[in-house]
């Protein structure tokens, strides 16, 4: 059972364009939604995260939009640069309870052409 | 560099064998997590240890086991290896016990190839 569905699988954007990656979740107990960035040969690294008490969070060129009623959240990369080319993973977890874990989407390979 | 170290970087072995992957967390981090990354399944959580104790289990096979030692380093043992176990294995660490919200810092991974 895939609890976090991510799309698209791959995305090609021109330099300066906007990259948009979407995720949908099923478990209404999820209350923490991070995005990770992974470059080839490296481990994933936290990029930005959001909690459901806000609908949007922005850090530089990266913005998370969150829609609690639709159980969806998305990552927007403004003014995309070739250096942003990487695989992006959304994830979700619960902050309470005793058996919490990060559930990841399957990833989006972003290519930003110069 | 996340501060999390993993050894070895690459491992090639045969079916039926047993291997041990090692992880050293960032200085000061008490939690260690193990993940398996494959093309078809993506990043799958395996197990979480906090200060030497198992805290959560994910999709970890019975052939796999892990432990966290008093010096906080962790080992993931994979036995009776099958072709399908070929994957990237990541270790991550965080300061606290709440894997739900603590930032997890990932190591560079161990690429396991089972022939």
Coordinates of C-alpha atoms in Angstrom, one line a residue:
Chain A
X1 CA 0.0 0.0 0.0
X2 CA 1.6 3.2 -1.2
X3 CA 0.6 5.8 1.4
X4 CA 2.3 8.8 -0.4
X5 CA 1.8 9.1 -4.1
X6 CA 4.2 11.4 -6.0
X7 CA 4.0 12.7 -9.5
X8 CA 5.4 13.2 -12.0
X9 CA 8.1 10.5 -12.1
X10 CA 10.3 12.8 -14.1
X11 CA 10.2 16.4 -15.1
X12 CA 12.2 18.5 -17.6
X13 CA 12.2 22.2 -17.1
X14 CA 14.1 25.0 -18.8
X15 CA 16.4 27.3 -16.8
X16 CA 14.3 30.0 -15.2
X17 CA 11.1 28.1 -15.3
X18 CA 8.9 26.8 -12.5
X19 CA 9.2 23.2 -11.4
X20 CA 6.1 21.7 -9.7
X21 CA 6.0 18.3 -8.0
X22 CA 2.9 17.0 -6.4
X23 CA 2.2 14.5 -3.6
X24 CA -1.0 13.0 -2.2
X25 CA -1.4 11.1 1.0
X26 CA -4.0 8.8 2.5
X27 CA -3.3 8.7 6.2
X28 CA -5.1 11.6 7.9
X29 CA -2.8 11.1 10.9
X30 CA 0.1 12.5 9.0
X31 CA 1.1 15.9 10.4
X32 CA 4.6 16.5 9.1
X33 CA 5.5 16.8 5.4
X34 CA 9.2 17.1 4.5
X35 CA 10.8 17.3 1.0
X36 CA 14.2 15.7 0.4
X37 CA 16.6 16.4 -2.4
X38 CA 19.0 13.7 -3.6
X39 CA 21.9 14.2 -6.0
X40 CA 23.5 11.3 -7.8
X41 CA 25.8 9.3 -5.5
X42 CA 24.6 11.1 -2.4
X43 CA 22.0 10.5 0.3
X44 CA 18.8 12.4 0.5
X45 CA 19.0 15.8 2.3
X46 CA 16.2 17.7 3.9
X47 CA 15.1 20.6 1.7
X48 CA 12.0 22.1 3.3
X49 CA 9.2 20.9 5.5
X50 CA 5.7 21.9 6.5
X51 CA 3.1 21.2 9.1
X52 CA -0.7 21.2 8.3
X53 CA -1.3 24.3 10.5
X54 CA -0.1 26.5 7.6
X55 CA -1.0 26.3 3.9
X56 CA 2.3 27.5 2.5
X57 CA 5.9 27.7 3.5
X58 CA 8.6 29.5 1.5
X59 CA 12.4 29.2 1.7
X60 CA 14.2 31.1 -1.0
X61 CA 13.2 29.7 -4.4
X62 CA 11.4 26.7 -2.8
X63 CA 7.8 26.7 -1.7
X64 CA 5.6 24.0 -0.2
X65 CA 1.8 24.4 -0.8
X66 CA -0.4 22.3 1.5
X67 CA -4.1 21.4 1.0
X68 CA -5.3 19.6 4.0
X69 CA -8.9 18.9 2.8
X70 CA -7.5 17.4 -0.5
X71 CA -4.7 15.6 1.3
X72 CA -2.2 17.0 -1.1
X73 CA 1.0 19.0 -1.0
X74 CA 3.3 20.2 -3.6
X75 CA 6.8 21.6 -4.1
X76 CA 7.3 24.6 -6.3
X77 CA 10.8 25.6 -7.4
X78 CA 10.9 29.1 -8.8
X79 CA 13.5 30.3 -11.3
X80 CA 14.8 26.7 -11.7
X81 CA 18.5 26.3 -12.2
X82 CA 20.6 23.5 -13.6
X83 CA 22.0 23.0 -10.2
X84 CA 18.5 22.0 -9.0
X85 CA 18.7 18.9 -11.2
X86 CA 18.2 16.1 -8.7
X87 CA 15.7 13.6 -7.5
X88 CA 13.1 15.0 -5.1
X89 CA 11.2 13.0 -2.6
X90 CA 8.2 14.0 -0.6
X91 CA 7.5 12.3 2.7
X92 CA 5.0 12.2 5.5
X93 CA 4.9 11.1 9.1
X94 CA 3.1 11.5 12.3
X95 CA 4.6 13.4 15.2
X96 CA 2.8 11.5 17.9
X97 CA 2.5 7.9 19.0
X98 CA 5.3 5.5 19.4
X99 CA 5.7 3.9 16.0
X100 CA 6.3 7.0 13.8
X101 CA 8.3 6.7 10.6
X102 CA 8.9 8.7 7.4
X103 CA 6.9 7.4 4.5
X104 CA 8.4 8.5 1.2
X105 CA 7.0 9.0 -2.2
X106 CA 8.7 7.3 -5.1
X107 CA 10.6 10.4 -6.2
X108 CA 10.7 12.8 -9.1
X109 CA 13.8 13.1 -11.3
X110 CA 14.1 16.8 -12.1
X111 CA 16.3 17.9 -15.0
X112 CA 16.8 21.6 -15.6
X113 CA 18.1 22.4 -19.0
X114 CA 20.5 25.4 -19.4
Chain B
X1 CA 28.7 16.3 4.0
X2 CA 25.9 15.2 6.4
X3 CA 28.3 13.9 9.1
X4 CA 26.9 10.4 8.8
X5 CA 29.4 7.8 7.7
X6 CA 28.6 4.5 6.1
X7 CA 30.9 1.6 5.2
X8 CA 31.5 0.0 2.9
X9 CA 30.6 2.2 -0.1
X10 CA 30.1 -0.8 -2.4
X11 CA 29.6 -4.4 -1.6
X12 CA 29.3 -7.2 -4.1
X13 CA 28.4 -10.7 -2.9
X14 CA 26.7 -13.9 -3.9
X15 CA 23.2 -15.2 -3.2
X16 CA 23.0 -17.0 0.1
X17 CA 25.7 -15.0 1.7
X18 CA 25.6 -12.7 4.7
X19 CA 26.9 -9.1 4.9
X20 CA 27.1 -6.4 7.5
X21 CA 26.7 -2.7 6.8
X22 CA 28.0 -0.2 9.2
X23 CA 26.8 3.3 10.1
X24 CA 28.2 6.0 12.4
X25 CA 25.7 8.8 13.2
X26 CA 26.5 12.5 13.5
X27 CA 28.2 13.5 16.7
X28 CA 25.5 14.0 19.3
X29 CA 22.7 12.2 17.4
X30 CA 21.1 9.3 19.4
X31 CA 18.8 8.0 16.7
X32 CA 19.8 5.8 13.8
X33 CA 17.5 4.8 10.9
X34 CA 18.0 2.3 8.1
X35 CA 16.4 2.6 4.7
X36 CA 16.5 0.5 1.5
X37 CA 16.3 2.3 -1.8
X38 CA 15.5 0.5 -5.0
X39 CA 14.3 1.6 -8.4
X40 CA 10.9 0.0 -8.1
X41 CA 10.1 0.4 -4.3
X42 CA 11.8 3.8 -3.7
X43 CA 13.0 4.6 -0.2
X44 CA 11.6 2.1 2.3
X45 CA 12.1 2.5 6.0
X46 CA 13.5 -0.5 7.6
X47 CA 14.2 0.1 11.3
X48 CA 14.8 2.8 13.9
X49 CA 17.1 2.7 16.9
X50 CA 17.3 5.3 19.7
X51 CA 20.1 5.2 22.2
X52 CA 20.6 1.5 21.7
X53 CA 16.9 0.5 21.8
X54 CA 14.7 -0.5 18.9
X55 CA 12.0 2.1 18.5
X56 CA 10.2 1.3 15.2
X57 CA 10.2 -1.3 12.5
X58 CA 9.2 -0.9 8.9
X59 CA 9.3 -3.3 6.0
X60 CA 12.3 -5.2 7.3
X61 CA 12.6 -8.8 6.3
X62 CA 13.2 -11.5 8.9
X63 CA 16.5 -12.3 7.2
X64 CA 17.6 -8.7 8.1
X65 CA 18.5 -7.6 11.6
X66 CA 20.1 -4.5 13.1
X67 CA 21.5 -3.2 16.3
X68 CA 22.9 -0.1 17.8
X69 CA 25.9 -0.3 20.0
X70 CA 26.8 1.7 23.2
X71 CA 29.0 4.0 21.1
X72 CA 25.8 4.7 19.0
X73 CA 27.2 3.2 15.8
X74 CA 24.8 0.8 14.1
X75 CA 25.1 -2.3 12.0
X76 CA 22.6 -3.8 9.6
X77 CA 23.0 -7.5 9.0
X78 CA 21.6 -9.0 5.8
X79 CA 21.6 -12.8 5.6
X80 CA 20.6 -15.5 3.1
X81 CA 20.9 -12.8 0.4
X82 CA 18.7 -12.9 -2.7
X83 CA 19.1 -11.2 -6.0
X84 CA 16.2 -8.9 -5.0
X85 CA 18.2 -7.6 -2.0
X86 CA 20.4 -5.6 -4.4
X87 CA 19.8 -2.0 -3.5
X88 CA 21.2 1.1 -1.9
X89 CA 21.1 1.0 1.8
X90 CA 21.0 4.3 3.6
X91 CA 21.6 5.1 7.2
X92 CA 20.3 8.3 8.7
X93 CA 20.6 9.9 12.1
X94 CA 18.8 12.5 14.2
X95 CA 19.2 14.1 17.6
X96 CA 16.0 12.8 19.3
X97 CA 13.7 9.9 19.3
X98 CA 10.9 11.4 17.3
X99 CA 11.5 10.2 13.8
X100 CA 8.3 11.9 12.8
X101 CA 9.7 15.4 13.1
X102 CA 13.4 15.3 13.9
X103 CA 15.4 16.2 10.9
X104 CA 17.1 13.1 9.6
X105 CA 20.6 13.4 8.1
X106 CA 21.4 10.7 5.6
X107 CA 24.7 9.1 5.0
X108 CA 26.1 8.5 1.5
X109 CA 24.7 4.9 1.4
X110 CA 26.1 1.4 0.7
X111 CA 25.4 0.0 -2.7
X112 CA 24.8 -3.8 -2.3
X113 CA 24.9 -6.0 -5.4
X114 CA 23.9 -9.6 -5.0
X115 CA 25.1 -11.8 -7.9

